[in-house]
Coordinates of C-alpha atoms and ligand atoms in Angstrom, one line a residue:
M24 CA 5.7 3.9 -25.3
T25 CA 2.3 5.4 -23.8
G26 CA -1.0 5.7 -24.8
P27 CA -3.3 4.5 -27.2
A28 CA -0.5 3.1 -29.4
A29 CA 1.3 0.9 -26.8
V30 CA -1.8 -0.3 -25.4
S31 CA -2.6 -1.8 -28.8
T32 CA 1.0 -3.0 -29.3
L33 CA 0.8 -4.9 -25.5
R34 CA -2.9 -6.1 -26.7
G35 CA -1.1 -7.7 -30.0
A36 CA 1.6 -9.1 -28.5
L37 CA -1.0 -10.7 -26.0
E38 CA -2.9 -12.3 -28.9
R39 CA 0.1 -14.1 -30.1
Y40 CA 2.0 -14.8 -27.1
E41 CA 1.6 -15.3 -23.4
A42 CA 3.8 -14.3 -20.6
V43 CA 5.7 -16.8 -18.0
I44 CA 6.9 -14.8 -14.8
G45 CA 8.9 -15.4 -11.4
I46 CA 8.8 -12.9 -8.8
E47 CA 11.8 -12.5 -6.5
I48 CA 11.2 -10.4 -3.6
H49 CA 13.9 -9.0 -1.0
C50 CA 12.3 -7.2 2.1
Q51 CA 14.2 -5.9 5.2
L52 CA 13.4 -7.7 8.0
R53 CA 12.6 -5.8 11.5
T54 CA 15.0 -6.1 13.7
A55 CA 17.3 -4.0 16.2
S56 CA 20.8 -5.3 15.1
K57 CA 22.0 -6.8 11.9
M58 CA 22.4 -10.4 10.8
F59 CA 25.8 -11.4 12.1
C60 CA 27.0 -8.8 14.3
G61 CA 25.1 -6.5 17.3
C62 CA 25.4 -3.2 14.9
S63 CA 22.1 -1.7 14.9
T64 CA 19.4 -1.2 11.8
D65 CA 18.5 2.1 12.6
I66 CA 19.9 3.9 9.6
D67 CA 17.4 6.3 8.4
G68 CA 19.2 9.4 7.8
A69 CA 22.3 8.5 10.0
R70 CA 25.8 9.3 9.2
P71 CA 27.4 7.3 6.5
N72 CA 29.2 4.1 7.5
S73 CA 28.4 4.7 11.2
H74 CA 26.4 1.9 12.0
C75 CA 29.5 -0.7 11.0
C76 CA 32.0 -3.1 12.8
P77 CA 34.5 -5.4 12.0
V78 CA 32.2 -8.0 10.8
C79 CA 30.0 -6.0 9.1
L80 CA 33.1 -5.0 7.5
G81 CA 34.3 -8.0 6.6
L82 CA 37.6 -7.2 8.4
P83 CA 39.9 -10.7 9.1
G84 CA 40.0 -12.5 12.1
V85 CA 36.3 -12.3 13.3
L86 CA 33.6 -14.4 13.2
P87 CA 29.5 -13.8 12.6
T88 CA 26.7 -14.6 15.2
I89 CA 23.1 -14.9 14.2
N90 CA 20.6 -13.0 15.0
K91 CA 18.0 -15.4 16.1
R92 CA 14.6 -12.7 15.4
A93 CA 15.9 -12.6 12.0
V94 CA 15.7 -16.3 11.9
E95 CA 12.3 -16.3 13.5
Y96 CA 11.0 -14.2 11.3
V97 CA 11.5 -15.8 8.6
I98 CA 10.2 -19.1 9.9
A99 CA 7.0 -17.0 10.6
T100 CA 7.0 -16.6 7.1
G101 CA 7.3 -20.0 5.7
F102 CA 4.4 -20.9 8.2
A103 CA 2.1 -18.0 6.6
I104 CA 3.1 -19.3 3.2
E105 CA 2.2 -22.7 4.2
A106 CA 5.5 -23.6 3.1
T107 CA 7.7 -26.4 5.1
V108 CA 10.0 -25.6 7.1
A109 CA 13.6 -27.0 7.6
H110 CA 14.5 -28.8 10.3
T111 CA 18.3 -28.4 9.5
T112 CA 19.2 -25.2 7.5
R113 CA 22.8 -24.1 6.2
W114 CA 24.5 -21.1 5.5
D115 CA 26.5 -20.6 2.2
R116 CA 28.9 -18.1 0.8
K117 CA 28.0 -16.4 -2.2
N118 CA 31.0 -15.3 -4.0
Y119 CA 31.0 -12.1 -6.2
F120 CA 33.2 -9.2 -6.6
Y121 CA 31.6 -5.9 -6.2
P122 CA 32.4 -2.2 -4.0
D123 CA 29.2 -2.6 -2.1
L124 CA 30.4 -6.0 -0.8
P125 CA 33.3 -5.8 1.6
K126 CA 33.9 -9.0 2.1
G127 CA 33.9 -10.7 -1.3
Y128 CA 30.8 -12.8 -0.5
Q129 CA 27.2 -12.8 1.2
I130 CA 26.4 -15.2 3.5
S131 CA 23.0 -16.5 2.1
Q132 CA 21.5 -20.0 2.2
Y133 CA 21.4 -22.0 -0.8
Q134 CA 21.0 -25.7 -0.9
L135 CA 19.0 -26.1 2.8
P136 CA 16.6 -22.6 2.7
L137 CA 14.6 -22.2 5.7
A138 CA 11.5 -22.3 3.9
A139 CA 10.4 -24.3 0.9
N140 CA 7.3 -24.6 -1.1
G141 CA 4.8 -22.7 0.0
K142 CA 1.9 -21.1 -1.9
L143 CA -0.3 -17.4 -1.8
T144 CA -3.4 -17.1 -3.1
F145 CA -4.9 -13.3 -3.8
D146 CA -7.5 -12.0 -5.6
T147 CA -7.6 -10.7 -9.4
S148 CA -10.0 -8.7 -11.4
A149 CA -10.1 -12.4 -13.1
G150 CA -11.0 -14.2 -9.6
P151 CA -8.5 -15.7 -6.8
F152 CA -5.4 -16.8 -8.3
T153 CA -2.8 -19.0 -6.7
V154 CA 1.1 -19.0 -7.0
R155 CA 3.6 -21.7 -5.8
I156 CA 6.2 -20.1 -3.5
N157 CA 9.9 -21.8 -4.1
R158 CA 11.8 -21.0 -1.1
A159 CA 12.1 -18.3 1.6
H160 CA 15.9 -18.1 2.7
L161 CA 17.3 -15.8 4.6
E162 CA 20.5 -13.4 3.6
E163 CA 22.1 -9.9 4.2
D164 CA 22.1 -6.9 2.6
T165 CA 25.3 -4.9 0.9
G166 CA 26.6 -1.2 1.7
R167 CA 25.1 1.3 -1.2
L168 CA 27.4 3.2 -3.5
I169 CA 26.7 6.6 -4.0
H170 CA 27.8 8.2 -7.2
A171 CA 28.6 11.7 -6.2
E172 CA 29.8 14.9 -7.9
L173 CA 32.2 16.4 -6.0
D174 CA 32.7 19.6 -7.9
G175 CA 34.0 22.2 -6.1
R176 CA 36.2 20.1 -4.3
R177 CA 39.6 20.1 -4.5
V178 CA 39.7 16.5 -5.8
S179 CA 41.3 15.7 -9.1
L180 CA 38.6 13.6 -10.2
A181 CA 35.3 15.2 -10.3
R182 CA 33.1 12.6 -10.4
R183 CA 33.5 9.4 -7.5
S184 CA 31.8 7.0 -6.0
L185 CA 31.4 6.6 -2.5
I186 CA 30.2 3.9 -0.2
D187 CA 28.2 3.7 3.0
F188 CA 28.3 0.1 4.6
N189 CA 25.5 1.6 7.3
R190 CA 23.1 -1.2 5.1
C191 CA 25.8 -3.5 4.8
G192 CA 24.4 -6.4 7.0
I193 CA 21.2 -5.7 7.3
P194 CA 19.0 -9.1 7.4
L195 CA 17.0 -9.6 4.3
M196 CA 14.6 -12.3 3.5
E197 CA 14.6 -13.6 -0.3
I198 CA 11.5 -14.8 -1.3
V199 CA 11.2 -16.7 -4.9
T200 CA 8.0 -18.0 -6.8
E201 CA 7.6 -20.6 -9.4
P202 CA 7.0 -19.4 -13.1
D203 CA 3.6 -19.7 -12.3
I204 CA 2.3 -15.8 -13.4
R205 CA 1.0 -15.5 -16.7
T206 CA 0.0 -11.3 -16.3
A207 CA 1.5 -8.2 -15.0
E208 CA -1.5 -7.7 -12.9
Q209 CA -1.2 -11.3 -11.2
A210 CA 2.3 -10.5 -10.7
R211 CA 1.2 -7.2 -8.9
R212 CA -1.3 -8.4 -6.8
Y213 CA 1.2 -11.4 -5.5
A214 CA 3.6 -8.1 -4.2
E215 CA 0.7 -6.5 -2.7
E216 CA -0.7 -9.3 -0.9
L217 CA 2.3 -10.7 0.2
R218 CA 3.5 -7.0 1.5
L219 CA 0.2 -7.6 2.9
L220 CA 1.1 -10.6 4.9
M221 CA 4.7 -9.4 6.3
Q222 CA 3.3 -6.2 7.5
T223 CA 0.4 -8.4 9.3
I224 CA 2.7 -10.7 10.9
G225 CA 5.2 -7.9 11.7
V226 CA 8.4 -9.5 9.9
S227 CA 8.6 -6.6 7.6
N228 CA 7.8 -3.2 7.2
A229 CA 8.0 -3.8 3.6
E230 CA 7.7 -0.1 2.2
M231 CA 8.7 -0.1 -1.2
E232 CA 9.5 3.9 -1.8
N233 CA 12.3 3.3 1.3
G234 CA 14.1 -0.1 -0.2
Q235 CA 12.5 -2.0 2.5
M236 CA 10.6 -4.2 0.0
R237 CA 12.6 -5.1 -3.5
V238 CA 10.7 -6.6 -6.2
E239 CA 12.4 -8.3 -9.3
A240 CA 10.8 -9.7 -12.1
N241 CA 11.8 -12.4 -14.3
V242 CA 9.5 -12.1 -17.6
S243 CA 10.0 -14.5 -20.6
I244 CA 7.3 -15.0 -23.1
R245 CA 6.4 -18.1 -25.7
P246 CA 4.3 -18.7 -28.7
I247 CA 0.6 -19.5 -27.2
G248 CA 0.0 -23.2 -27.0
R249 CA 3.8 -23.9 -26.9
E250 CA 4.9 -25.3 -23.5
A251 CA 8.8 -24.6 -23.4
F252 CA 9.4 -21.4 -21.8
G253 CA 11.2 -18.6 -23.5
T254 CA 14.6 -16.9 -22.1
R255 CA 13.9 -15.0 -19.4
V256 CA 15.2 -11.3 -18.9
E257 CA 15.2 -10.0 -15.3
V258 CA 13.8 -6.6 -14.4
K259 CA 14.9 -4.2 -11.2
N260 CA 14.7 -1.2 -9.7
M261 CA 10.9 -0.9 -9.5
N262 CA 9.8 1.4 -6.9
S263 CA 6.1 1.0 -6.8
M264 CA 3.3 -1.7 -7.3
K265 CA 2.2 0.3 -9.9
A266 CA 5.7 0.2 -11.7
V267 CA 5.6 -3.5 -11.1
E268 CA 3.1 -4.2 -13.3
R269 CA 4.2 -1.3 -15.8
A270 CA 7.5 -2.6 -16.2
I271 CA 6.5 -6.0 -16.8
N272 CA 3.9 -5.0 -19.8
F273 CA 6.2 -2.9 -21.0
E274 CA 9.2 -6.2 -20.9
I275 CA 6.2 -8.4 -22.7
E276 CA 5.7 -5.8 -25.6
R277 CA 9.2 -5.3 -26.0
Q278 CA 10.2 -9.0 -26.2
A279 CA 7.3 -9.8 -28.6
V280 CA 8.7 -7.0 -30.8
A281 CA 12.0 -8.4 -30.3
I282 CA 11.2 -11.8 -31.6
D283 CA 9.0 -11.0 -34.1
S284 CA 11.7 -8.7 -36.2
G285 CA 13.9 -11.9 -35.7
E286 CA 15.8 -11.2 -32.7
T287 CA 16.5 -13.6 -30.2
I288 CA 15.9 -12.6 -26.2
T289 CA 19.3 -12.9 -24.5
M290 CA 19.6 -13.8 -20.4
E291 CA 20.2 -10.3 -19.2
T292 CA 19.0 -7.9 -16.0
R293 CA 17.7 -4.9 -17.0
G294 CA 16.5 -1.7 -15.2
W295 CA 13.0 0.1 -14.5
D296 CA 13.4 3.5 -15.7
E297 CA 10.6 5.7 -14.3
P298 CA 10.7 8.8 -16.4
S299 CA 10.4 7.0 -19.6
Q300 CA 8.2 4.4 -18.6
S301 CA 10.7 1.7 -19.9
T302 CA 13.4 -1.1 -18.9
Y303 CA 17.1 -1.1 -20.2
H304 CA 19.8 -3.0 -20.1
M305 CA 21.9 -3.0 -16.9
R306 CA 24.0 -6.0 -17.3
P307 CA 24.5 -9.7 -18.5
K308 CA 23.2 -12.3 -16.3
E309 CA 25.1 -14.1 -13.7
E310 CA 25.2 -17.7 -14.1
E311 CA 24.4 -19.6 -10.9
N312 CA 28.0 -21.4 -10.9
D313 CA 29.7 -17.7 -11.2
Y314 CA 29.0 -17.5 -7.9
R315 CA 30.8 -20.4 -6.4
Y316 CA 28.4 -21.2 -3.4
F317 CA 30.0 -23.2 -0.7
P318 CA 28.9 -23.6 2.9
E319 CA 29.8 -20.9 5.2
P320 CA 32.9 -22.4 7.6
D321 CA 32.2 -19.9 10.0
L322 CA 28.7 -21.2 11.0
P323 CA 27.0 -24.2 12.5
P324 CA 24.1 -25.7 11.0
L325 CA 21.1 -24.3 12.0
I326 CA 18.9 -26.8 14.6
T327 CA 15.3 -25.8 14.1
S328 CA 13.5 -27.7 17.5
P329 CA 10.1 -28.4 17.4
E330 CA 9.3 -27.1 20.6
W331 CA 10.9 -23.6 18.9
L332 CA 8.9 -24.0 15.7
A333 CA 5.8 -24.5 17.7
E334 CA 6.2 -21.6 19.6
I335 CA 6.8 -19.2 16.7
K336 CA 3.5 -20.7 15.2
A337 CA 1.7 -20.0 18.3
R338 CA 2.5 -16.4 17.9
Q339 CA 1.1 -16.3 14.5
P340 CA -1.4 -13.4 14.7
E341 CA -5.1 -13.9 11.9
L342 CA -3.5 -13.8 8.6
P343 CA -5.4 -11.4 6.0
A344 CA -7.3 -14.4 4.0
A345 CA -8.6 -15.8 7.1
L346 CA -9.5 -12.2 8.5
R347 CA -11.3 -11.4 5.2
T348 CA -13.6 -14.9 5.4
R349 CA -14.5 -14.0 8.9
Y350 CA -15.3 -10.4 7.9
Q351 CA -17.9 -11.4 5.7
D352 CA -18.9 -14.5 8.0
E353 CA -19.2 -12.6 11.3
F354 CA -20.8 -9.7 9.9
G355 CA -22.3 -10.3 6.8
L356 CA -20.2 -7.7 4.8
S357 CA -19.4 -8.4 0.9
G358 CA -16.5 -10.0 -0.3
Y359 CA -15.3 -6.8 -1.5
D360 CA -15.8 -4.9 1.5
A361 CA -14.0 -7.1 3.6
A362 CA -11.3 -7.0 1.4
V363 CA -11.3 -2.8 1.4
L364 CA -10.9 -3.3 5.0
V365 CA -8.2 -5.6 5.3
N366 CA -6.1 -4.3 2.1
D367 CA -5.8 -1.1 4.0
S368 CA -4.7 -1.2 7.3
A369 CA -5.5 2.0 8.5
A370 CA -9.2 1.2 7.2
R371 CA -8.6 -2.3 8.7
T372 CA -7.8 -0.3 12.3
L373 CA -10.4 2.3 12.0
F374 CA -13.2 -0.5 11.9
E375 CA -12.2 -2.7 14.5
H376 CA -11.5 0.5 16.7
T377 CA -15.1 1.9 16.1
L378 CA -16.6 -1.8 16.7
A379 CA -14.8 -1.8 19.8
A380 CA -16.0 1.4 20.8
G381 CA -19.2 0.4 22.0
T382 CA -22.0 2.4 20.8
G383 CA -24.1 -0.6 19.8
A384 CA -23.5 0.8 15.8
S385 CA -23.6 -1.8 13.3
A386 CA -20.7 -3.6 12.0
K387 CA -22.0 -3.6 8.5
L388 CA -22.8 0.4 8.8
V389 CA -19.2 1.0 10.2
A390 CA -18.4 -1.0 7.2
N391 CA -20.0 1.3 4.9
W392 CA -18.8 4.5 6.4
V393 CA -15.2 3.2 6.8
T394 CA -15.2 2.1 3.1
G395 CA -17.4 4.6 1.9
E396 CA -16.8 8.6 3.3
Y397 CA -13.3 7.9 5.6
M398 CA -11.3 6.2 2.3
R399 CA -12.7 9.1 0.2
L400 CA -11.4 11.5 2.5
A401 CA -8.3 9.8 3.5
K402 CA -7.2 9.7 -0.1
G403 CA -7.5 13.4 -0.1
E404 CA -10.7 13.7 -2.2
S405 CA -11.6 16.6 -0.4
G406 CA -8.6 18.7 -0.1
A407 CA -8.2 18.5 3.8
A408 CA -5.5 15.8 5.4
G409 CA -7.3 15.1 8.8
Q410 CA -8.1 11.8 10.9
V411 CA -10.9 10.1 12.0
D412 CA -11.4 9.4 15.8
P413 CA -12.8 5.3 16.0
A414 CA -14.7 6.8 18.9
E415 CA -16.3 9.6 17.4
L416 CA -17.4 7.6 14.0
A417 CA -19.1 5.2 16.7
V418 CA -21.2 8.2 17.9
L419 CA -22.0 9.3 14.4
V420 CA -23.1 6.0 12.8
K421 CA -25.1 5.8 16.2
L422 CA -26.6 9.1 15.3
V423 CA -27.6 8.0 11.8
A424 CA -28.8 4.7 13.0
D425 CA -31.2 6.6 15.2
G426 CA -32.5 8.5 13.0
V427 CA -31.2 11.4 14.9
I428 CA -29.4 13.3 11.6
S429 CA -29.8 12.6 8.3
G430 CA -27.4 10.7 6.2
T431 CA -26.5 13.3 4.0
N432 CA -25.4 15.8 6.9
A433 CA -23.7 13.0 8.8
K434 CA -21.0 13.1 5.3
E435 CA -20.8 17.2 6.3
V436 CA -20.5 16.3 10.2
M437 CA -17.4 13.6 9.5
A438 CA -15.8 15.8 6.7
E439 CA -15.5 18.5 9.3
H440 CA -14.6 15.9 11.9
F441 CA -11.5 14.5 9.7
A442 CA -10.5 18.0 8.8
S443 CA -10.2 19.9 12.8
G444 CA -10.7 16.8 15.0
A445 CA -13.9 18.3 16.3
K446 CA -15.7 16.4 18.4
V447 CA -19.3 14.8 16.3
V448 CA -22.0 15.9 18.6
A449 CA -20.2 19.2 19.2
I450 CA -20.3 19.7 15.4
V451 CA -24.0 18.1 14.9
E452 CA -25.4 21.1 17.6
A453 CA -23.0 23.7 16.2
R454 CA -24.5 22.9 12.7
G455 CA -28.5 22.3 14.0
F456 CA -28.1 19.2 12.3
R457 CA -30.4 17.5 15.0
Q458 CA -33.1 16.1 13.3
I459 CA -37.0 16.6 14.6
S460 CA -38.0 13.6 15.6
D461 CA -40.3 14.4 17.9
A462 CA -44.3 13.5 16.7
G463 CA -45.6 16.6 18.2
A464 CA -43.1 18.9 16.9
L465 CA -43.8 17.8 13.6
D466 CA -47.4 17.3 13.8
T467 CA -47.3 21.1 13.9
A468 CA -45.2 21.7 11.3
I469 CA -47.2 19.2 9.1
E470 CA -50.5 21.0 10.2
S471 CA -49.4 24.2 8.8
V472 CA -48.2 22.7 5.6
L473 CA -51.1 20.9 4.5
A474 CA -53.2 24.1 5.3
A475 CA -50.8 26.6 3.5
N476 CA -51.2 23.9 0.1
P477 CA -54.5 23.1 -0.5
T478 CA -53.8 22.5 -4.2
A479 CA -51.7 20.1 -3.5
V480 CA -53.8 18.4 -0.9
A481 CA -56.8 17.8 -3.4
D482 CA -54.3 16.8 -6.6
Y483 CA -53.2 13.9 -4.1
R484 CA -56.6 12.9 -3.4
A485 CA -57.1 13.0 -6.7
G486 CA -54.9 10.2 -7.4
K487 CA -51.7 12.4 -7.8
G488 CA -49.4 10.6 -5.8
A489 CA -46.3 12.6 -6.5
A490 CA -47.6 15.2 -4.4
V491 CA -46.5 13.9 -1.2
G492 CA -43.2 14.6 -2.2
F493 CA -44.1 18.1 -2.7
L494 CA -45.3 18.3 0.7
V495 CA -42.3 16.6 2.1
G496 CA -40.2 19.2 0.6
Q497 CA -42.4 22.3 2.1
V498 CA -42.3 20.8 5.4
M499 CA -38.2 19.9 5.1
K500 CA -38.2 23.9 4.3
A501 CA -40.7 24.9 7.0
T502 CA -38.1 23.2 9.6
R503 CA -34.9 24.6 7.6
G504 CA -34.2 20.9 6.9
Q505 CA -34.4 19.6 10.4
A506 CA -37.3 17.1 10.0
N507 CA -36.5 13.8 10.2
A508 CA -37.8 13.0 6.5
V509 CA -39.0 9.5 7.0
M510 CA -41.2 10.0 9.3
V511 CA -42.6 13.4 7.6
Q512 CA -43.4 11.0 5.1
T513 CA -45.0 8.3 6.9
A514 CA -47.0 11.3 9.2
L515 CA -48.2 13.1 5.8
R516 CA -49.5 9.9 4.0
Q517 CA -51.4 8.7 7.0
R518 CA -52.5 12.0 7.4
L519 CA -54.0 12.5 3.9
D520 CA -55.6 8.4 3.4
N521 CA -57.3 9.2 7.0
A522 CA -58.2 12.3 7.3
E523 CA -61.4 12.9 4.6
Ligands
ADP614 P1 18.0 -16.1 -9.7 O1 19.1 -15.8 -8.7 O2 19.2 -16.5 -10.8 O3 17.7 -14.9 -10.6 P2 16.1 -17.6 -8.9 O4 16.1 -19.4 -9.2 O5 16.5 -16.9 -7.5 O6 17.4 -17.5 -9.7 O7 15.0 -16.7 -9.5 C1 14.9 -17.3 -10.6 C2 13.3 -16.9 -10.7 O8 12.8 -16.8 -12.2 C3 12.4 -17.7 -10.2 O9 11.1 -16.8 -10.0 C4 11.6 -18.7 -11.3 O10 10.0 -18.9 -11.3 C5 11.5 -17.5 -12.8 N1 12.0 -18.3 -13.8 C6 12.7 -19.2 -14.1 N2 12.6 -19.8 -15.4 C7 11.9 -18.5 -15.8 C8 11.5 -18.3 -17.6 N3 11.9 -19.0 -18.4 N4 10.7 -17.2 -17.5 C9 10.1 -16.3 -16.4 N5 10.6 -16.8 -15.5 C10 11.6 -17.7 -14.9
ZN615 ZN1 28.4 -4.8 12.5
MG616 MG1 16.7 -13.3 -10.2

């Protein structure tokens, strides 16, 4: 359901029920090789089954070795979410049968995750919100099933499933929250902030569209005022942040309607179907003991020495939350502007590089240009695709601040630079945007406008202050828009008030 009817059903549901939501996120870690073997993780566009070896294919008689970088990435994430990082961690086998899992088990971490008891705070439309994070652990990805139609081939079955094991064994980090989330918006914002955090510390590209970040939402509802949680349903296959929010709202509404009509909710895994904007039943939910977890006999426990942990911590860059605060304290930016800059990595880079270009353009003005004109252009609202060179933006902001070009003309310069890449100064000269700020040249123009408009001058002296606006307009016209409007206004008033 979409449209007004859907909104009112959701609103109706939220009047009587409260949602309880926990999020599980799987992220592909940015390592060069796989989790337990030397195979390359560079599998984008690669021929199926070209990045595999006996270890990641689960052939007998081979042993896994741990990818140190992957462990470091989870530890770094643990520090970034203020979690307790384990001094000793262990590997466990999670057993299940599925064709995309050649070993018949996934090496994961069950009882001793690398990081536990963290938290993440982020902004929502209702103010800041904190979610407790239960754990962050390391595991390995599975292969990929391709349900292909082989029509036209000499095969007896028209439909077949193919398997590509290239993704098998790519390091995955799983991050699980406590069931602290209460709205779909909080869930989306949590996932967005976590994505930004992982990109900032460089552990994952975390691009949802490419499956590098997979968000699963556990959703239950309970009558408002009741403490006990309801039965949860797990929703997966959301391929964008917007889809996360929509899928959760759909699920809240679906469960409310079901409960109202006397049905009971059962533990199940549901999938989000983008075209119909609804969830559908995929399979009943596995119980924990179905996985027959036991310690991985082929890998020893892993000891994380204090020196190693300190080394990883020392490499941690400035995190988004700290950066937002610093932008406000150091540059006097508003909380809103600081968030816009920090949440968009292209905007943040442009802002910092523009300041670094050293023309002396003020940070606050640069921030205005980046969050305003640049973001508008980058969203494609002008219809053009392009870029802004930070050194050129630095020049532009300075030209406006010094009154050399007007703000309105500067926007045109920016749009042209964005689309064509031409130098700011070249555009200003070619379009004749340089303002006349030379007092002598302005005086001449003002003189002739005053002489040509005696009525307006008389009106002003008779007390009609608005006549100044008309006269400024005349000077601008006479100079073909190139006069510095602020200077014209000041000079005009001076002349009219003093010379009787
Ligand atoms: P599984 O792998 O079986 O889904 P996890 O413990 O990894 O189990 O994840 C469970 C997720 O569901 C956690 O994020 C947890 O906070 C959340 N959760 C647990 N109980 C509920 C509930 N009643 N309603 C909503 N979410 C819940
Ligand atoms: Zn391999
Ligand atoms: Mg789950």
